[in-house]
Amino acid sequence: MPDPLAWIDEAADAWARRGLGRGLVALGGATPGRVSRDGRVLLNFASNDYLGLASDPRVVEAACSAARKHGWGSGASPLVSGWREPHEELAAALADFERVESVALFPTGFAANLGAIVALVGPGDAVYLDRLNHACLIDGARLSGARLRVYPHNDSNRLEAILTRDRGRFRRSLIATDGVFSMDGDVAPLADLADLASRFGAMLLVDEAHGTGVHGPDGRGAAEACGVAGRVDVKVGTLSKALGSVGGFVAGSRRLIGWLVNHARPMIYSTAPPPSAAAAASMSLAILRAEPWRRARLWELAGTLRDALPGLGLPAPGPGGPIVPVVLGGPDAAVGRSARLLDRGCLVPAIRPPTVPEGTARLRISLTAAHDRADLDRLIAALGEG
Ligand SMILES: *Cc1c(COP(=O)(O)O)cnc(C)c1O
């Protein structure tokens, strides 16, 4: 009998020949800003734990004490019996932080985007997407059955032209964008997008996965930084980056959240996250609000690193926060450089297609508030050695 999965061998070989093969590496350690690999401690410039909260003792204790009080698993989807007191408390705290009427929680940020988009548009509608949007926005748009319109990265003039041409053709329209782009660290032109959404009667969805806790005067994200937080109809966030936990959320009006609770399938048909994950995120949110120094340190480190790169003969990234891309071109250049940094004790991922466009393989350096100036100096020295 032929093995029905045998086709994978050839496909996987072709993938590997293009320099795109990847595998999982198990890491250890619970020290913020560091990980261990085979017993060796590395500086971790590969995480989205921007505020250094994922292993903060207060966050860990909040998770443990919630597990003792509520058990570990939630046991059911939210509408059945999985919605527990820590979920309700987190949703209320997030609504207060985001200055919205209501918040819905999802198992992940990926599920939040997927669920929200599919619940808001369908056949006969259109979704307008930035070319560099995160995979979950693209997959959500595809799954919805709506017509996809992709505009060049951050090009609101092109978007305007497409919206003008499309006027009257669709039942509903949704503009969906990353607030902060995950592989480039730049911010979407949200003021322009909010204007276009109003002019053309479109809904505006902003994915703040990398914005929450990092961007904006109070850490509310890219929309706050652009002065349009109150004009985003559907604000999507994750608990798994600056909030150091796991889960996703959508923040918005009571009307929106009520609709999602009834129609967002990744929430309705998936078990609610452990109450402990919600309790940990609530603790992180309280720390985020009480300790603005974390955000300030992060931006200071990011500025120092950006200033240092041209002197090392490396391409200067544009302005931005803790995501510092060093674009090197082909996958081999990025993988080689990443391996040499690893030898010098710095974990910096090589990001290759299809995560980024062809020809833009890069190092993606990601800083956290758990790093200090000495850590950064070690990274800069290691980068300087080539
Ligand atoms: C990480 C990420 C997500 C997914 O969030 P998870 O909680 O990790 O599933 C969504 N959007 C963007 C832009 C991201 O970078």
Short mmCIF file of C-alpha atoms and ligand atoms in Angstrom, two decimals:
data_model
loop_
_atom_site.label_atom_id
_atom_site.label_comp_id
_atom_site.label_asym_id
_atom_site.label_seq_id
_atom_site.Cartn_x
_atom_site.Cartn_y
_atom_site.Cartn_z
CA MET A 1 0.00 0.00 0.00
CA PRO A 2 1.43 3.43 -0.87
CA ASP A 3 1.78 5.74 2.13
CA PRO A 4 -0.71 8.59 1.60
CA LEU A 5 1.65 11.00 3.36
CA ALA A 6 4.66 10.11 1.21
CA TRP A 7 4.24 13.30 -0.84
CA ILE A 8 5.51 15.22 2.18
CA ASP A 9 9.09 13.96 1.70
CA GLU A 10 9.46 15.64 -1.65
CA ALA A 11 7.68 18.82 -0.61
CA ALA A 12 9.73 19.08 2.58
CA ASP A 13 12.98 18.55 0.66
CA ALA A 14 12.09 21.33 -1.75
CA TRP A 15 11.30 23.58 1.20
CA ALA A 16 14.61 22.77 2.89
CA ARG A 17 16.57 23.33 -0.35
CA ARG A 18 15.21 26.90 -0.39
CA GLY A 19 16.78 27.45 3.04
CA LEU A 20 13.38 27.66 4.71
CA GLY A 21 13.39 24.52 6.88
CA ARG A 22 12.69 25.12 10.55
CA GLY A 23 12.33 23.06 13.71
CA LEU A 24 11.44 23.44 17.36
CA VAL A 25 14.11 24.03 20.01
CA ALA A 26 13.19 23.52 23.67
CA LEU A 27 14.47 26.28 25.95
CA GLY A 28 14.53 26.57 29.73
CA GLY A 29 14.77 29.22 32.40
CA ALA A 30 12.48 31.67 34.20
CA THR A 31 14.75 34.73 34.40
CA PRO A 32 13.20 37.72 32.60
CA GLY A 33 15.18 38.62 29.48
CA ARG A 34 17.09 35.31 29.46
CA VAL A 35 16.59 31.70 28.40
CA SER A 36 18.76 28.63 28.68
CA ARG A 37 19.60 26.20 25.92
CA ASP A 38 21.34 22.92 26.76
CA GLY A 39 22.29 24.44 30.10
CA ARG A 40 23.80 27.58 28.58
CA VAL A 41 22.22 30.94 29.53
CA LEU A 42 21.44 33.21 26.58
CA LEU A 43 20.26 36.79 26.35
CA ASN A 44 16.78 36.50 24.85
CA PHE A 45 16.22 39.00 22.05
CA ALA A 46 13.62 36.73 20.51
CA SER A 47 10.55 37.23 22.69
CA ASN A 48 7.52 39.50 22.65
CA ASP A 49 7.53 39.71 26.43
CA TYR A 50 8.14 43.45 26.02
CA LEU A 51 7.61 44.51 29.63
CA GLY A 52 9.44 41.52 31.13
CA LEU A 53 6.25 40.32 32.85
CA ALA A 54 5.97 36.73 31.60
CA SER A 55 8.08 35.46 34.50
CA ASP A 56 7.53 38.30 36.96
CA PRO A 57 7.05 36.69 40.42
CA ARG A 58 3.81 38.63 41.00
CA VAL A 59 2.35 37.35 37.73
CA VAL A 60 3.43 33.77 38.48
CA GLU A 61 1.90 34.02 41.95
CA ALA A 62 -1.38 35.38 40.54
CA ALA A 63 -1.55 32.35 38.24
CA CYS A 64 -0.77 29.90 41.05
CA SER A 65 -3.23 31.36 43.48
CA ALA A 66 -5.99 31.40 40.82
CA ALA A 67 -5.24 27.75 40.05
CA ARG A 68 -5.61 26.86 43.73
CA LYS A 69 -8.91 28.73 43.94
CA HIS A 70 -10.46 27.89 40.54
CA GLY A 71 -8.60 24.78 39.40
CA TRP A 72 -6.45 24.64 36.29
CA GLY A 73 -8.70 23.94 33.32
CA SER A 74 -11.89 25.88 32.65
CA GLY A 75 -13.62 22.70 31.49
CA ALA A 76 -15.92 24.20 28.84
CA SER A 77 -16.40 26.95 26.32
CA PRO A 78 -17.31 30.38 27.75
CA LEU A 79 -21.05 30.19 26.99
CA VAL A 80 -21.39 26.76 28.57
CA SER A 81 -19.56 26.94 31.91
CA GLY A 82 -15.98 27.97 31.10
CA TRP A 83 -16.41 31.68 31.85
CA ARG A 84 -15.08 32.02 35.40
CA GLU A 85 -14.68 34.90 37.82
CA PRO A 86 -11.07 35.65 36.73
CA HIS A 87 -12.24 35.98 33.11
CA GLU A 88 -14.96 38.42 34.14
CA GLU A 89 -12.49 40.42 36.25
CA LEU A 90 -9.98 40.57 33.40
CA ALA A 91 -12.60 41.64 30.86
CA ALA A 92 -13.69 44.46 33.20
CA ALA A 93 -10.08 45.57 33.82
CA LEU A 94 -9.31 45.54 30.09
CA ALA A 95 -12.46 47.54 29.29
CA ASP A 96 -11.42 50.14 31.88
CA PHE A 97 -7.87 50.28 30.49
CA GLU A 98 -9.01 50.48 26.86
CA ARG A 99 -11.79 52.97 27.72
CA VAL A 100 -14.42 50.91 25.96
CA GLU A 101 -17.80 49.60 27.06
CA SER A 102 -16.96 45.94 26.81
CA VAL A 103 -14.34 43.28 26.07
CA ALA A 104 -14.58 39.72 24.74
CA LEU A 105 -11.84 37.17 25.52
CA PHE A 106 -10.57 34.53 23.09
CA PRO A 107 -8.19 31.56 23.46
CA THR A 108 -5.45 33.43 21.51
CA GLY A 109 -4.92 36.67 19.63
CA PHE A 110 -5.01 34.66 16.42
CA ALA A 111 -8.46 33.37 17.34
CA ALA A 112 -9.61 36.89 18.28
CA ASN A 113 -8.78 38.28 14.84
CA LEU A 114 -10.16 35.27 13.02
CA GLY A 115 -13.35 35.27 15.08
CA ALA A 116 -13.96 38.99 14.84
CA ILE A 117 -13.45 39.25 11.08
CA VAL A 118 -15.60 36.25 10.22
CA ALA A 119 -18.36 37.52 12.53
CA LEU A 120 -18.34 40.96 10.91
CA VAL A 121 -18.13 40.30 7.16
CA GLY A 122 -19.16 37.59 4.71
CA PRO A 123 -19.94 37.05 1.05
CA GLY A 124 -21.03 40.32 -0.54
CA ASP A 125 -18.71 42.35 1.73
CA ALA A 126 -15.13 43.56 1.28
CA VAL A 127 -12.06 43.50 3.55
CA TYR A 128 -9.22 45.95 2.93
CA LEU A 129 -5.86 44.63 4.12
CA ASP A 130 -2.33 46.01 4.34
CA ARG A 131 0.04 43.77 2.40
CA LEU A 132 2.16 43.16 5.53
CA ASN A 133 -0.73 42.30 7.83
CA HIS A 134 -0.28 39.40 10.22
CA ALA A 135 -1.32 35.95 8.97
CA CYS A 136 -4.40 35.82 11.20
CA LEU A 137 -5.94 38.92 9.62
CA ILE A 138 -5.38 37.45 6.17
CA ASP A 139 -6.73 34.04 7.16
CA GLY A 140 -9.75 35.60 8.84
CA ALA A 141 -10.50 37.64 5.74
CA ARG A 142 -10.16 34.56 3.49
CA LEU A 143 -12.31 32.44 5.75
CA SER A 144 -15.06 35.06 5.87
CA GLY A 145 -15.87 34.68 2.19
CA ALA A 146 -15.68 38.47 1.73
CA ARG A 147 -13.80 39.97 -1.22
CA LEU A 148 -10.15 40.69 -0.34
CA ARG A 149 -8.52 43.97 -1.33
CA VAL A 150 -4.81 44.20 -0.50
CA TYR A 151 -3.12 47.61 -0.56
CA PRO A 152 0.65 48.27 -0.49
CA HIS A 153 2.18 48.59 2.94
CA ASN A 154 0.94 51.70 4.79
CA ASP A 155 -0.20 53.28 1.52
CA SER A 156 -3.39 55.09 2.49
CA ASN A 157 -3.53 56.89 -0.88
CA ARG A 158 -3.81 53.59 -2.69
CA LEU A 159 -6.40 52.43 -0.18
CA GLU A 160 -8.39 55.60 -0.86
CA ALA A 161 -8.26 54.92 -4.60
CA ILE A 162 -9.47 51.34 -4.11
CA LEU A 163 -12.28 52.44 -1.78
CA THR A 164 -13.34 55.08 -4.30
CA ARG A 165 -13.49 52.53 -7.10
CA ASP A 166 -15.40 50.08 -4.89
CA ARG A 167 -17.98 52.59 -3.65
CA GLY A 168 -21.47 51.10 -3.70
CA ARG A 169 -20.29 47.64 -4.75
CA PHE A 170 -20.37 45.91 -1.38
CA ARG A 171 -22.82 45.51 1.45
CA ARG A 172 -20.30 46.13 4.25
CA SER A 173 -16.62 47.11 4.27
CA LEU A 174 -13.92 46.43 6.84
CA ILE A 175 -10.46 48.00 6.93
CA ALA A 176 -8.21 45.68 8.94
CA THR A 177 -4.61 46.48 9.85
CA ASP A 178 -1.88 45.71 12.30
CA GLY A 179 -1.39 48.76 14.54
CA VAL A 180 2.32 47.94 14.87
CA PHE A 181 3.64 45.61 12.16
CA SER A 182 5.09 42.52 13.75
CA MET A 183 8.18 42.04 11.58
CA ASP A 184 9.04 45.70 10.86
CA GLY A 185 7.95 47.42 14.06
CA ASP A 186 6.50 50.39 12.18
CA VAL A 187 3.10 51.91 12.91
CA ALA A 188 0.13 52.02 10.51
CA PRO A 189 -1.11 55.46 9.39
CA LEU A 190 -4.10 55.10 11.69
CA ALA A 191 -5.27 58.72 11.52
CA ASP A 192 -5.57 58.41 7.71
CA LEU A 193 -7.23 55.01 7.99
CA ALA A 194 -9.74 56.34 10.54
CA ASP A 195 -10.57 59.23 8.17
CA LEU A 196 -11.04 56.84 5.25
CA ALA A 197 -13.20 54.54 7.37
CA SER A 198 -15.48 57.46 8.29
CA ARG A 199 -15.63 58.83 4.73
CA PHE A 200 -16.45 55.49 3.17
CA GLY A 201 -18.62 54.11 5.96
CA ALA A 202 -16.23 51.22 6.62
CA MET A 203 -15.59 49.48 9.92
CA LEU A 204 -12.00 49.87 11.20
CA LEU A 205 -10.25 46.95 12.93
CA VAL A 206 -6.80 47.50 14.46
CA ASP A 207 -4.75 44.60 15.75
CA GLU A 208 -2.74 45.96 18.68
CA ALA A 209 -0.79 42.74 19.38
CA HIS A 210 2.53 44.65 19.46
CA GLY A 211 1.03 47.98 20.51
CA THR A 212 -0.57 47.18 23.85
CA GLY A 213 1.73 48.06 26.75
CA VAL A 214 4.37 49.49 24.43
CA HIS A 215 3.02 52.30 22.24
CA GLY A 216 1.04 55.39 23.23
CA PRO A 217 1.49 57.74 26.19
CA ASP A 218 -0.30 55.31 28.52
CA GLY A 219 0.59 52.10 26.70
CA ARG A 220 -2.81 51.66 25.07
CA GLY A 221 -1.24 50.97 21.71
CA ALA A 222 -0.69 52.42 18.26
CA ALA A 223 -4.18 53.92 18.01
CA GLU A 224 -3.55 55.91 21.18
CA ALA A 225 -0.14 56.96 19.84
CA CYS A 226 -1.87 58.22 16.66
CA GLY A 227 -4.60 60.00 18.63
CA VAL A 228 -7.42 57.89 17.24
CA ALA A 229 -8.07 55.34 20.01
CA GLY A 230 -11.72 56.49 20.20
CA ARG A 231 -12.23 56.01 16.44
CA VAL A 232 -11.27 52.34 16.17
CA ASP A 233 -14.44 50.26 15.94
CA VAL A 234 -12.83 46.90 16.63
CA LYS A 235 -9.70 46.91 18.75
CA VAL A 236 -8.02 43.51 18.90
CA GLY A 237 -5.30 42.70 21.39
CA THR A 238 -3.36 39.80 22.78
CA LEU A 239 -2.57 38.82 26.35
CA SER A 240 0.49 36.92 25.16
CA LYS A 241 2.97 39.70 24.37
CA ALA A 242 3.42 42.69 26.70
CA LEU A 243 0.90 41.14 29.09
CA GLY A 244 3.04 38.02 29.43
CA SER A 245 0.18 35.51 29.55
CA VAL A 246 -1.89 33.80 26.85
CA GLY A 247 -5.19 34.68 25.21
CA GLY A 248 -6.67 37.32 22.95
CA PHE A 249 -9.31 40.00 23.30
CA VAL A 250 -11.55 42.33 21.34
CA ALA A 251 -12.39 45.71 22.89
CA GLY A 252 -15.29 47.84 21.70
CA SER A 253 -18.90 48.82 22.15
CA ARG A 254 -21.42 46.71 24.06
CA ARG A 255 -23.20 46.12 20.77
CA LEU A 256 -20.05 44.77 19.08
CA ILE A 257 -19.08 42.50 21.97
CA GLY A 258 -22.63 41.16 22.32
CA TRP A 259 -22.53 40.25 18.62
CA LEU A 260 -19.16 38.51 18.95
CA VAL A 261 -20.25 36.48 21.96
CA ASN A 262 -23.06 35.14 19.77
CA HIS A 263 -21.23 34.79 16.45
CA ALA A 264 -17.44 34.50 16.89
CA ARG A 265 -16.93 30.79 16.37
CA PRO A 266 -13.33 30.49 17.70
CA MET A 267 -14.72 31.67 21.03
CA ILE A 268 -18.02 29.81 21.01
CA TYR A 269 -16.57 26.45 19.99
CA SER A 270 -13.32 26.51 21.94
CA THR A 271 -12.68 25.88 25.63
CA ALA A 272 -12.15 29.05 27.64
CA PRO A 273 -8.50 29.61 28.60
CA PRO A 274 -7.49 28.54 32.13
CA PRO A 275 -8.74 30.98 34.77
CA SER A 276 -5.07 31.26 35.83
CA ALA A 277 -4.13 32.72 32.45
CA ALA A 278 -6.76 35.42 32.96
CA ALA A 279 -5.62 36.10 36.53
CA ALA A 280 -2.00 36.39 35.37
CA ALA A 281 -3.02 38.85 32.64
CA SER A 282 -4.98 40.93 35.17
CA MET A 283 -1.89 41.16 37.36
CA SER A 284 0.25 42.13 34.34
CA LEU A 285 -2.23 44.80 33.37
CA ALA A 286 -2.10 46.28 36.88
CA ILE A 287 1.72 46.30 36.72
CA LEU A 288 1.67 47.82 33.23
CA ARG A 289 -0.44 50.69 34.59
CA ALA A 290 1.51 51.15 37.84
CA GLU A 291 5.05 50.92 36.43
CA PRO A 292 5.38 53.18 33.39
CA TRP A 293 9.17 53.00 33.84
CA ARG A 294 9.09 49.66 32.04
CA ARG A 295 7.80 51.30 28.87
CA ALA A 296 10.26 54.18 29.22
CA ARG A 297 13.22 51.83 29.59
CA LEU A 298 12.13 49.84 26.58
CA TRP A 299 12.05 52.92 24.36
CA GLU A 300 15.38 54.13 25.67
CA LEU A 301 17.03 50.77 24.87
CA ALA A 302 15.37 50.72 21.43
CA GLY A 303 16.71 54.21 20.65
CA THR A 304 20.22 53.26 21.72
CA LEU A 305 20.23 50.13 19.56
CA ARG A 306 18.86 51.98 16.51
CA ASP A 307 21.52 54.65 16.89
CA ALA A 308 24.27 52.00 17.09
CA LEU A 309 23.38 49.92 14.00
CA PRO A 310 24.70 52.18 11.21
CA GLY A 311 28.10 52.34 12.97
CA LEU A 312 28.24 48.53 12.79
CA GLY A 313 27.79 48.60 9.02
CA LEU A 314 24.23 47.31 9.32
CA PRO A 315 21.17 48.77 7.59
CA ALA A 316 19.44 51.34 9.78
CA PRO A 317 15.84 50.46 10.55
CA GLY A 318 13.24 53.22 10.52
CA PRO A 319 12.13 54.82 13.77
CA GLY A 320 10.15 52.65 16.15
CA GLY A 321 9.95 50.77 19.39
CA PRO A 322 11.34 47.48 20.68
CA ILE A 323 11.04 45.54 17.38
CA VAL A 324 14.30 46.28 15.56
CA PRO A 325 14.55 44.59 12.15
CA VAL A 326 17.95 44.20 10.48
CA VAL A 327 17.12 43.31 6.88
CA LEU A 328 19.89 41.21 5.27
CA GLY A 329 18.27 39.91 2.05
CA GLY A 330 18.56 36.15 1.47
CA PRO A 331 17.66 33.51 4.04
CA ASP A 332 21.24 32.21 4.33
CA ALA A 333 22.62 35.61 5.34
CA ALA A 334 20.04 35.91 8.09
CA VAL A 335 20.46 32.34 9.32
CA GLY A 336 24.28 32.64 9.36
CA ARG A 337 24.21 35.86 11.30
CA SER A 338 21.71 34.46 13.79
CA ALA A 339 23.95 31.40 14.35
CA ARG A 340 27.00 33.59 15.03
CA LEU A 341 25.03 35.68 17.53
CA LEU A 342 23.96 32.47 19.25
CA ASP A 343 27.64 31.46 19.60
CA ARG A 344 28.15 34.77 21.38
CA GLY A 345 25.29 34.18 23.80
CA CYS A 346 22.56 36.21 22.10
CA LEU A 347 19.33 34.58 20.88
CA VAL A 348 18.15 36.61 17.88
CA PRO A 349 15.82 34.93 15.38
CA ALA A 350 16.35 34.88 11.62
CA ILE A 351 12.98 35.61 10.01
CA ARG A 352 12.56 34.27 6.49
CA PRO A 353 9.85 34.00 3.86
CA PRO A 354 6.96 33.29 4.00
CA THR A 355 6.85 35.22 7.28
CA VAL A 356 8.40 38.20 5.46
CA PRO A 357 8.45 38.99 1.69
CA GLU A 358 11.11 37.35 -0.55
CA GLY A 359 14.45 39.13 -0.43
CA THR A 360 13.83 40.66 3.00
CA ALA A 361 15.07 37.89 5.32
CA ARG A 362 16.25 39.55 8.46
CA LEU A 363 17.29 39.44 12.06
CA ARG A 364 14.38 40.49 14.24
CA ILE A 365 15.82 41.89 17.43
CA SER A 366 13.23 42.32 20.07
CA LEU A 367 14.04 44.20 23.26
CA THR A 368 12.30 43.96 26.61
CA ALA A 369 12.19 46.00 29.80
CA ALA A 370 13.96 43.07 31.47
CA HIS A 371 17.12 43.95 29.52
CA ASP A 372 19.53 46.55 30.77
CA ARG A 373 22.25 48.64 29.23
CA ALA A 374 24.91 45.97 29.85
CA ASP A 375 22.79 43.37 28.01
CA LEU A 376 22.40 45.75 25.09
CA ASP A 377 26.14 46.47 25.01
CA ARG A 378 26.78 42.72 24.77
CA LEU A 379 24.38 42.48 21.83
CA ILE A 380 25.94 45.48 20.08
CA ALA A 381 29.43 44.02 20.55
CA ALA A 382 28.28 40.65 19.20
CA LEU A 383 26.67 42.31 16.17
CA GLY A 384 29.88 44.23 15.56
CA GLU A 385 31.86 41.01 15.27
CA GLY A 386 29.92 40.23 12.09
C1 LIG B 1 1.32 37.52 17.69
C2 LIG B 1 0.32 38.19 16.85
C3 LIG B 1 -1.01 37.76 16.85
C4 LIG B 1 -1.45 36.51 17.54
O1 LIG B 1 -1.53 36.63 18.91
P1 LIG B 1 -1.44 35.30 19.79
O2 LIG B 1 -2.05 35.69 21.08
O3 LIG B 1 0.00 34.96 19.88
O4 LIG B 1 -2.22 34.26 19.07
C5 LIG B 1 -1.93 38.51 16.16
N1 LIG B 1 -1.57 39.60 15.46
C6 LIG B 1 -0.30 40.02 15.42
C7 LIG B 1 0.03 41.25 14.66
C8 LIG B 1 0.69 39.32 16.10
O5 LIG B 1 1.95 39.70 16.02
#
